[in-house]
Short mmCIF file of C-alpha atoms and ligand atoms in Angstrom, two decimals:
data_model
loop_
_atom_site.label_atom_id
_atom_site.label_comp_id
_atom_site.label_asym_id
_atom_site.label_seq_id
_atom_site.Cartn_x
_atom_site.Cartn_y
_atom_site.Cartn_z
CA MET A 4 -0.07 0.14 -0.10
CA PRO A 5 1.50 3.24 -0.67
CA GLN A 6 2.16 5.32 2.09
CA PRO A 7 1.72 9.41 2.66
CA LYS A 8 5.43 11.00 2.00
CA SER A 9 5.29 14.62 2.35
CA THR A 10 3.66 16.58 5.02
CA GLN A 11 3.62 19.77 3.68
CA VAL A 12 0.56 22.16 4.08
CA ASN A 13 -1.15 25.15 3.83
CA LYS A 14 0.11 25.51 0.03
CA PRO A 15 -2.55 25.96 -2.55
CA PHE A 16 -4.53 23.60 -5.03
CA LEU A 17 -4.51 24.92 -8.66
CA ALA A 18 -6.29 28.19 -8.86
CA ASP A 19 -9.47 27.02 -10.62
CA PHE A 20 -9.71 24.25 -7.89
CA LEU A 21 -13.42 23.41 -7.41
CA TRP A 22 -14.89 23.59 -4.05
CA GLY A 23 -18.07 22.05 -3.98
CA ALA A 24 -20.78 19.88 -2.31
CA ALA A 25 -22.89 17.35 -3.95
CA THR A 26 -26.28 16.19 -3.66
CA ALA A 27 -28.61 13.73 -5.84
CA ALA A 28 -31.98 14.39 -7.13
CA GLN A 29 -33.62 10.81 -5.55
CA GLN A 30 -32.14 12.11 -1.96
CA VAL A 31 -33.26 15.76 -1.52
CA GLU A 32 -35.72 16.90 -4.49
CA GLY A 33 -38.80 15.05 -3.10
CA GLY A 34 -41.68 13.99 -5.14
CA LEU A 35 -40.58 11.95 -7.29
CA ASP A 36 -41.83 8.92 -9.53
CA ASN A 37 -39.68 6.09 -10.38
CA ASP A 38 -38.12 2.81 -9.83
CA TRP A 39 -37.01 3.49 -6.57
CA SER A 40 -40.00 5.75 -5.55
CA ALA A 41 -42.24 2.87 -6.46
CA TRP A 42 -40.45 0.49 -4.48
CA GLU A 43 -39.64 2.17 -1.16
CA THR A 44 -43.38 2.14 0.41
CA SER A 45 -43.37 -1.46 -0.54
CA VAL A 46 -39.87 -1.76 2.08
CA SER A 47 -40.43 0.71 4.40
CA LYS A 48 -41.95 -1.77 7.16
CA GLU A 49 -39.84 -4.11 6.57
CA LEU A 50 -37.10 -1.71 7.31
CA ALA A 51 -38.23 -0.26 9.77
CA SER A 52 -38.54 -3.02 12.16
CA GLY A 53 -35.47 -4.70 10.79
CA ALA A 54 -33.54 -1.61 11.91
CA LYS A 55 -32.82 -3.14 15.42
CA ALA A 56 -31.33 -6.14 14.29
CA ARG A 57 -29.55 -4.74 11.62
CA LEU A 58 -28.08 -2.17 13.34
CA LYS A 59 -27.66 -2.00 17.15
CA GLY A 60 -24.22 -2.99 17.80
CA VAL A 61 -23.20 -2.38 14.05
CA VAL A 62 -23.64 1.68 14.53
CA PRO A 63 -21.96 3.61 17.67
CA ASP A 64 -24.96 4.75 19.23
CA TRP A 65 -28.28 2.63 18.61
CA ASP A 66 -30.17 4.77 21.32
CA ALA A 67 -29.25 7.99 19.72
CA ILE A 68 -30.95 6.80 16.28
CA LYS A 69 -33.80 4.13 17.59
CA GLU A 70 -36.73 6.72 17.45
CA GLU A 71 -35.74 7.43 13.46
CA ALA A 72 -34.70 4.08 12.64
CA GLU A 73 -37.86 2.31 13.88
CA ASP A 74 -40.13 4.78 12.31
CA THR A 75 -41.70 3.54 8.75
CA ASN A 76 -41.97 7.24 7.50
CA ASN A 77 -38.03 7.44 7.61
CA TYR A 78 -37.92 4.98 4.59
CA VAL A 79 -40.11 6.78 2.57
CA SER A 80 -38.33 10.02 0.33
CA ARG A 81 -41.71 11.67 -0.10
CA LYS A 82 -40.58 15.27 -0.28
CA SER A 83 -37.53 14.55 0.64
CA ALA A 84 -35.52 17.76 1.74
CA ASP A 85 -37.88 19.53 -1.36
CA HIS A 86 -34.63 20.93 -2.83
CA TYR A 87 -36.74 20.91 -6.26
CA ASN A 88 -38.57 24.22 -4.75
CA ARG A 89 -35.81 25.54 -2.56
CA TYR A 90 -33.15 24.80 -4.83
CA GLU A 91 -32.51 28.88 -4.90
CA GLU A 92 -32.12 29.33 -1.28
CA ASP A 93 -29.72 26.16 -1.00
CA PHE A 94 -27.60 27.83 -3.77
CA ASP A 95 -27.32 31.11 -1.62
CA LEU A 96 -25.97 28.30 1.33
CA LEU A 97 -23.46 26.88 -1.08
CA LYS A 98 -22.60 30.15 -1.59
CA SER A 99 -22.03 31.53 2.08
CA ILE A 100 -19.77 28.49 2.31
CA GLY A 101 -17.68 29.90 -0.14
CA CYS A 102 -18.02 27.36 -2.59
CA ASN A 103 -17.61 27.56 -6.31
CA SER A 104 -19.07 24.40 -7.49
CA TYR A 105 -21.96 22.32 -7.03
CA ARG A 106 -22.70 18.90 -7.82
CA PHE A 107 -25.95 17.67 -8.70
CA SER A 108 -28.20 14.86 -10.80
CA ILE A 109 -30.41 15.41 -13.16
CA GLU A 110 -33.53 13.07 -12.52
CA TRP A 111 -34.22 10.84 -16.12
CA SER A 112 -37.84 10.16 -15.12
CA ARG A 113 -38.80 13.86 -15.33
CA ILE A 114 -37.14 14.24 -18.05
CA GLU A 115 -38.69 11.50 -19.87
CA PRO A 116 -41.50 10.21 -18.04
CA LYS A 117 -42.55 7.88 -21.18
CA ARG A 118 -40.18 6.08 -23.26
CA GLY A 119 -39.58 8.71 -26.14
CA GLU A 120 -41.37 11.58 -24.76
CA TYR A 121 -39.57 14.47 -23.26
CA ASP A 122 -40.71 16.56 -20.71
CA SER A 123 -39.56 20.48 -21.87
CA LYS A 124 -40.85 21.59 -18.76
CA ALA A 125 -38.58 19.51 -16.91
CA LEU A 126 -35.61 20.72 -18.81
CA ASP A 127 -36.55 24.24 -18.24
CA HIS A 128 -36.49 23.56 -14.47
CA TYR A 129 -33.04 22.31 -14.75
CA GLU A 130 -32.13 24.93 -16.62
CA ALA A 131 -33.30 27.51 -14.60
CA MET A 132 -30.81 25.94 -11.83
CA VAL A 133 -28.23 26.23 -13.83
CA ASP A 134 -28.84 29.53 -14.37
CA ALA A 135 -29.21 30.38 -10.78
CA LEU A 136 -25.93 28.62 -9.91
CA ILE A 137 -24.26 30.90 -12.53
CA GLU A 138 -25.71 33.81 -11.49
CA ARG A 139 -23.77 33.03 -7.81
CA SER A 140 -20.46 32.45 -10.20
CA ILE A 141 -20.85 28.84 -8.95
CA LYS A 142 -19.71 26.15 -11.74
CA PRO A 143 -22.38 23.39 -11.97
CA MET A 144 -21.40 19.52 -12.34
CA ILE A 145 -24.40 17.49 -13.63
CA THR A 146 -24.39 13.97 -12.84
CA LEU A 147 -26.87 11.75 -15.47
CA HIS A 148 -27.38 9.01 -13.87
CA HIS A 149 -27.34 8.47 -9.78
CA PHE A 150 -29.01 5.12 -9.48
CA THR A 151 -32.30 5.52 -10.11
CA ASN A 152 -34.49 5.01 -13.29
CA PRO A 153 -37.67 5.69 -15.13
CA THR A 154 -40.24 3.02 -14.02
CA TRP A 155 -40.69 1.99 -17.83
CA LEU A 156 -36.93 1.27 -18.39
CA GLU A 157 -37.61 -2.30 -16.90
CA GLU A 158 -39.91 -3.03 -19.64
CA TYR A 159 -36.99 -2.12 -22.08
CA GLY A 160 -34.61 -4.86 -20.37
CA GLY A 161 -33.09 -2.22 -17.37
CA TRP A 162 -29.66 -1.53 -17.38
CA HIS A 163 -28.72 -5.15 -18.27
CA GLY A 164 -31.07 -5.04 -21.74
CA GLU A 165 -29.72 -4.45 -25.16
CA ASN A 166 -31.57 -1.30 -25.59
CA ILE A 167 -30.14 0.60 -22.86
CA VAL A 168 -26.98 2.07 -24.58
CA ASP A 169 -29.40 3.75 -26.96
CA ILE A 170 -31.68 4.62 -24.70
CA PHE A 171 -29.60 6.62 -22.10
CA THR A 172 -27.79 7.97 -25.29
CA ASN A 173 -30.99 9.63 -26.45
CA PHE A 174 -31.55 11.13 -22.82
CA SER A 175 -28.19 12.45 -22.59
CA GLU A 176 -28.78 13.84 -25.81
CA VAL A 177 -31.85 16.04 -24.92
CA VAL A 178 -30.04 17.20 -21.77
CA ALA A 179 -26.97 18.09 -23.27
CA ARG A 180 -28.57 19.78 -26.32
CA ARG A 181 -30.13 22.02 -23.43
CA LEU A 182 -27.41 22.41 -20.89
CA ALA A 183 -24.01 21.66 -22.40
CA ASN A 184 -23.37 25.24 -23.62
CA LYS A 185 -23.86 26.38 -20.03
CA VAL A 186 -22.25 23.41 -17.95
CA ASP A 187 -18.68 21.91 -18.44
CA TYR A 188 -18.31 19.40 -15.92
CA TRP A 189 -20.43 16.00 -16.39
CA CYS A 190 -20.38 12.91 -14.78
CA THR A 191 -22.25 10.29 -16.92
CA ILE A 192 -22.97 7.75 -13.98
CA ASN A 193 -22.57 7.64 -10.13
CA GLU A 194 -20.74 4.53 -8.64
CA PRO A 195 -21.54 1.46 -11.52
CA GLY A 196 -19.62 -0.50 -8.70
CA SER A 197 -22.32 0.10 -5.73
CA TYR A 198 -25.08 -0.56 -8.72
CA LEU A 199 -23.41 -4.00 -9.61
CA LEU A 200 -22.98 -4.91 -6.03
CA GLN A 201 -26.65 -4.13 -4.98
CA ARG A 202 -28.52 -5.01 -8.00
CA TYR A 203 -26.93 -8.04 -9.49
CA LEU A 204 -24.45 -9.55 -6.62
CA GLY A 205 -27.01 -9.58 -3.80
CA GLY A 206 -25.20 -7.14 -1.28
CA GLY A 207 -23.62 -3.83 -0.64
CA ALA A 208 -23.41 -0.51 1.52
CA TRP A 209 -27.11 -0.44 2.05
CA PRO A 210 -29.49 -3.15 3.02
CA GLU A 211 -32.39 -2.89 0.07
CA TRP A 212 -32.45 -2.17 -3.14
CA PRO A 213 -35.18 -2.69 -5.84
CA LYS A 214 -35.15 -5.93 -7.73
CA ILE A 215 -31.87 -7.33 -5.93
CA GLU A 216 -30.88 -10.54 -7.24
CA MET A 217 -27.52 -12.56 -7.37
CA ASN A 218 -26.96 -12.48 -11.06
CA PRO A 219 -23.16 -12.44 -11.83
CA VAL A 220 -24.08 -12.72 -16.05
CA ARG A 221 -26.63 -9.57 -15.84
CA GLY A 222 -24.07 -7.78 -13.41
CA TYR A 223 -21.64 -8.59 -16.24
CA SER A 224 -24.03 -7.18 -18.69
CA TYR A 225 -24.83 -4.23 -17.27
CA ILE A 226 -20.72 -3.09 -16.78
CA LYS A 227 -20.44 -3.58 -20.31
CA ASN A 228 -23.33 -1.64 -21.12
CA VAL A 229 -22.20 1.07 -18.48
CA VAL A 230 -18.95 1.32 -20.44
CA LYS A 231 -20.48 1.59 -23.90
CA THR A 232 -23.45 4.08 -22.42
CA HIS A 233 -20.67 6.29 -20.60
CA LYS A 234 -18.85 6.62 -24.15
CA GLU A 235 -21.78 7.57 -26.11
CA SER A 236 -23.08 9.77 -23.49
CA ARG A 237 -19.65 11.57 -23.33
CA ARG A 238 -19.83 11.66 -27.03
CA VAL A 239 -22.81 13.57 -27.31
CA ILE A 240 -22.17 16.09 -24.42
CA LYS A 241 -18.92 17.43 -26.35
CA ASN A 242 -20.91 17.28 -29.87
CA THR A 243 -22.60 20.61 -27.96
CA ASN A 244 -19.68 21.35 -25.84
CA PRO A 245 -16.22 19.92 -26.69
CA GLY A 246 -14.49 21.42 -23.98
CA ALA A 247 -16.99 19.62 -21.34
CA LYS A 248 -14.93 17.75 -19.18
CA VAL A 249 -16.58 14.53 -18.66
CA GLY A 250 -15.87 11.49 -16.02
CA ILE A 251 -17.63 8.78 -14.33
CA ALA A 252 -18.14 9.30 -10.24
CA HIS A 253 -16.54 5.87 -9.06
CA GLY A 254 -16.71 4.45 -5.56
CA LEU A 255 -13.31 3.80 -4.28
CA ILE A 256 -12.62 2.13 -0.82
CA ASP A 257 -9.18 1.63 0.49
CA PHE A 258 -9.11 -2.26 0.72
CA GLN A 259 -6.56 -3.32 3.24
CA LEU A 260 -5.04 -6.64 4.34
CA GLY A 261 -6.77 -7.47 8.18
CA ARG A 262 -4.56 -10.78 7.92
CA LEU A 263 -1.90 -12.36 6.19
CA ASP A 264 -3.26 -15.10 4.65
CA PRO A 265 -3.36 -16.44 0.73
CA VAL A 266 -7.13 -16.57 0.77
CA SER A 267 -7.20 -12.93 2.29
CA TRP A 268 -4.58 -11.92 0.00
CA LEU A 269 -6.81 -13.24 -3.38
CA PHE A 270 -9.96 -11.77 -2.34
CA LYS A 271 -8.35 -8.59 -1.55
CA LYS A 272 -6.82 -8.63 -4.99
CA GLN A 273 -10.51 -9.60 -6.57
CA LEU A 274 -11.73 -6.82 -5.04
CA GLU A 275 -9.63 -4.19 -6.25
CA PHE A 276 -9.18 -5.67 -9.58
CA ILE A 277 -13.36 -5.81 -10.56
CA PRO A 278 -13.48 -2.03 -10.93
CA ASP A 279 -9.85 -1.35 -12.05
CA LYS A 280 -10.33 -3.93 -14.77
CA TYR A 281 -13.67 -3.78 -15.91
CA ILE A 282 -14.73 -0.39 -15.76
CA LEU A 283 -11.65 1.91 -15.30
CA ASN A 284 -9.35 0.06 -17.73
CA ARG A 285 -12.31 0.12 -20.48
CA VAL A 286 -13.31 3.79 -19.84
CA LYS A 287 -9.84 5.62 -19.64
CA HIS A 288 -8.97 6.53 -23.23
CA ASP A 289 -13.02 8.28 -22.85
CA MET A 290 -12.53 10.32 -19.57
CA ASP A 291 -11.50 13.67 -18.89
CA PHE A 292 -11.17 12.98 -15.12
CA ILE A 293 -11.58 10.03 -13.06
CA GLY A 294 -14.86 11.33 -9.98
CA VAL A 295 -13.20 9.63 -6.84
CA ASN A 296 -16.21 9.24 -4.46
CA TYR A 297 -14.10 7.92 -1.38
CA TYR A 298 -15.80 7.24 2.61
CA MET A 299 -13.72 4.52 4.08
CA ARG A 300 -11.23 1.81 4.00
CA MET A 301 -11.92 -1.69 4.69
CA LEU A 302 -10.04 -5.20 5.90
CA VAL A 303 -10.00 -8.00 4.20
CA LYS A 304 -10.10 -10.88 6.62
CA ALA A 305 -11.45 -14.22 5.25
CA SER A 306 -13.11 -16.44 7.36
CA PHE A 307 -15.65 -19.69 7.70
CA SER A 308 -18.45 -17.09 7.46
CA HIS A 309 -19.95 -15.93 3.94
CA PRO A 310 -17.56 -14.07 2.11
CA ALA A 311 -20.27 -10.75 1.99
CA ASN A 312 -18.73 -10.53 5.86
CA TRP A 313 -14.91 -10.77 4.72
CA ALA A 314 -14.41 -6.97 4.17
CA LEU A 315 -14.79 -4.94 7.67
CA LYS A 316 -15.88 -1.59 7.76
CA ASN A 317 -13.59 -0.82 10.87
CA THR A 318 -10.83 -2.26 12.75
CA GLY A 319 -12.60 -2.00 16.02
CA GLN A 320 -10.23 0.51 16.98
CA ASP A 321 -11.32 3.31 14.37
CA ILE A 322 -13.30 6.74 15.55
CA LEU A 323 -16.75 5.45 13.95
CA ASN A 324 -19.20 7.49 12.34
CA ASP A 325 -23.03 7.35 12.98
CA MET A 326 -23.30 4.06 10.45
CA GLY A 327 -20.11 2.49 11.95
CA TRP A 328 -17.69 3.09 9.28
CA GLY A 329 -14.31 3.55 10.46
CA ILE A 330 -12.90 7.02 9.84
CA TYR A 331 -9.71 6.84 7.99
CA PRO A 332 -8.50 10.24 6.37
CA ASP A 333 -5.27 8.24 4.79
CA GLY A 334 -7.31 6.40 2.46
CA ILE A 335 -8.08 9.36 0.32
CA TYR A 336 -4.56 9.55 0.07
CA ASN A 337 -3.86 5.97 -0.96
CA VAL A 338 -7.02 5.37 -3.49
CA THR A 339 -5.81 9.17 -5.24
CA GLN A 340 -2.35 7.97 -5.56
CA LYS A 341 -3.63 4.59 -7.03
CA LEU A 342 -5.19 6.14 -9.35
CA ASN A 343 -2.15 8.07 -10.72
CA ARG A 344 -1.51 5.38 -13.07
CA TYR A 345 -4.31 6.20 -15.57
CA ASN A 346 -2.94 9.58 -15.80
CA LEU A 347 -5.93 11.53 -15.75
CA PRO A 348 -6.91 14.85 -13.50
CA LEU A 349 -9.11 13.35 -10.73
CA ILE A 350 -11.76 15.03 -8.90
CA VAL A 351 -13.20 14.28 -5.52
CA THR A 352 -17.01 13.69 -6.50
CA GLU A 353 -18.04 12.81 -2.88
CA ASN A 354 -16.19 12.53 0.77
CA GLY A 355 -18.56 12.91 3.41
CA ILE A 356 -19.65 11.89 6.87
CA PRO A 357 -23.08 11.09 8.78
CA ASP A 358 -22.67 12.77 12.07
CA ALA A 359 -25.92 13.88 13.51
CA LEU A 360 -24.01 15.75 16.34
CA ASP A 361 -21.76 17.72 14.21
CA THR A 362 -18.97 16.66 16.61
CA LYS A 363 -17.00 15.03 14.01
CA ARG A 364 -17.30 16.49 10.60
CA ALA A 365 -15.16 19.40 11.03
CA LYS A 366 -12.04 17.40 11.91
CA PHE A 367 -13.26 14.58 9.18
CA ILE A 368 -13.33 17.17 6.16
CA SER A 369 -10.05 19.08 7.43
CA ASP A 370 -8.31 15.65 7.98
CA HIS A 371 -9.21 14.43 4.76
CA ILE A 372 -8.44 17.89 2.83
CA GLU A 373 -5.08 17.50 4.32
CA ALA A 374 -4.41 14.08 3.05
CA LEU A 375 -6.03 14.93 -0.84
CA PHE A 376 -3.49 17.90 -0.37
CA ARG A 377 -0.39 15.15 0.12
CA SER A 378 -1.93 13.36 -2.47
CA HIS A 379 -1.24 16.24 -4.81
CA LYS A 380 1.92 17.24 -3.15
CA ASP A 381 2.95 13.71 -4.21
CA GLY A 382 1.79 13.77 -7.88
CA ALA A 383 -1.79 13.50 -7.86
CA ASP A 384 -3.26 15.57 -10.30
CA ILE A 385 -6.28 16.83 -7.83
CA ARG A 386 -8.49 19.32 -9.47
CA GLY A 387 -11.77 19.53 -7.25
CA TYR A 388 -13.14 18.61 -4.24
CA PHE A 389 -17.12 18.04 -2.74
CA TYR A 390 -17.94 17.31 0.12
CA TRP A 391 -21.10 15.00 0.32
CA SER A 392 -23.77 16.02 1.03
CA LEU A 393 -24.88 20.22 0.87
CA LEU A 394 -28.10 18.82 3.04
CA ASP A 395 -29.22 16.55 5.68
CA ASN A 396 -31.10 14.01 2.98
CA TYR A 397 -32.61 10.62 2.05
CA GLU A 398 -29.46 7.80 2.45
CA TRP A 399 -31.28 4.97 0.30
CA SER A 400 -32.81 2.28 1.75
CA GLU A 401 -31.29 3.95 5.37
CA GLY A 402 -33.69 6.45 4.90
CA PHE A 403 -33.47 10.18 6.58
CA TRP A 404 -31.53 8.87 10.07
CA PRO A 405 -28.17 9.35 8.62
CA LYS A 406 -26.92 12.91 8.56
CA PHE A 407 -24.29 13.55 6.24
CA GLY A 408 -25.47 17.55 5.68
CA LEU A 409 -23.46 20.87 5.91
CA ALA A 410 -26.83 21.75 6.65
CA SER A 411 -29.72 20.19 8.55
CA VAL A 412 -32.87 20.35 7.42
CA ASP A 413 -36.07 20.39 9.56
CA ARG A 414 -38.78 17.99 7.78
CA ARG A 415 -41.93 19.59 9.16
CA THR A 416 -40.93 23.14 7.91
CA MET A 417 -37.94 22.55 5.63
CA GLU A 418 -35.80 25.15 7.16
CA ARG A 419 -32.57 25.00 6.24
CA THR A 420 -29.37 25.65 9.12
CA LEU A 421 -26.01 25.37 8.38
CA LYS A 422 -24.01 23.60 10.77
CA PRO A 423 -20.66 24.69 12.55
CA SER A 424 -18.76 22.41 10.53
CA ALA A 425 -19.79 24.11 7.14
CA GLN A 426 -17.80 27.23 8.84
CA GLU A 427 -14.95 24.81 9.05
CA TYR A 428 -15.31 24.18 5.10
CA SER A 429 -15.32 27.29 4.75
CA LYS A 430 -12.17 28.31 6.37
CA LEU A 431 -10.50 25.36 5.05
CA ILE A 432 -11.79 26.29 1.36
CA LYS A 433 -9.70 30.08 2.13
CA GLU A 434 -6.75 28.37 3.46
CA TYR A 435 -6.10 26.11 0.42
CA SER A 436 -7.00 28.66 -2.18
O1 LIG B 523 -25.51 9.04 -0.34
C1 LIG B 523 -24.61 8.06 -1.22
C2 LIG B 523 -24.75 8.46 -2.64
O2 LIG B 523 -25.82 8.53 -2.95
C3 LIG B 523 -23.53 7.70 -3.30
N1 LIG B 523 -22.46 7.82 -2.73
C4 LIG B 523 -22.37 7.25 -1.32
C5 LIG B 523 -23.44 8.10 -0.32
C6 LIG B 523 -23.22 7.86 1.15
O3 LIG B 523 -23.62 6.50 1.72
#
């Protein structure tokens, strides 16, 4: 594993470094009608009643989250953070923090509610969002696919079907024709590795997912389609804006050996090999940057239990976030150093912590930026950092109880309040700029 080398800090990153925060439509917008929203009510009861068995002993403070985690309403996104209607207010928050960029996703089911029928009002809405950002001198970064699909996609074979490349390219083209002349930064797809694990390999970071199946063959078709789709989608964006920077937001975990034995070693190699060999290697000539979503390291320890339990989210000694993941800032150094071999600019498209009391977030951000800065000094071409997330939001099948936001949201009044850690982020932006 590459080790941190230099420790020199307080020298700026590049002048046009992107300092931002990120969100995704399903997690903040509210009022959605897609495959996820159609499904979430069907599992909310089961997730609420299974919360204790799933989370007690895993999270550091079960009593603190119990009330929300055992409430069925926690698991249904509904109005979410109402970002669809309150985006101007949210962009003012971004501005007050000192961010010069914002990553958000365009909700495909709003743009194409029926196959081949595009909604110009939804396009107007996203264009208004882009304009509102530009007015505030905040650069938009658009994600075209952040896990959710229109409900009709399943009839056409979903992401493992043959039609997806054309279908998604058409959607990308409609969005690009409207927005690419105003938007320079694009992520075609968010965390294909997470989608592969959750949807096709029967497990992953979240307890549930629509249409989970253990089907490596379909999983492989999904990955092949992601690669083709990314390339086509990038092509149509660049047709409108040749200078656009287009990448994939890639989920990266710093895998480390938890035990020195051949089985653990092989398993770790396999975990690293799949995203590298099947995703990054296949798109490396069609990327303007690699998006890095980094949250944690995992310790690989083979045992007699199911292999799904061989990668541990903490060492037993780590300080934990509210979801029980060990906090490990050096991991952002390690993953960005390893990506150097692709010789591409890197943008941290997500890095964040669920921390309801906001007692760990300021240090989390500061330590991760410091480690990222070391990596930059040691040769990684780092061009941006987006904290996940701007707002407390809907964390997929864990619902609303994990609080990742720089701002809290009162779900009754929708009032936003910046947390003290947002001030710390603000200071760091100034310090490193
Ligand atoms: O909330 C998610 C996001 O949608 C994708 N990356 C990881 C985040 C935290 O789990």
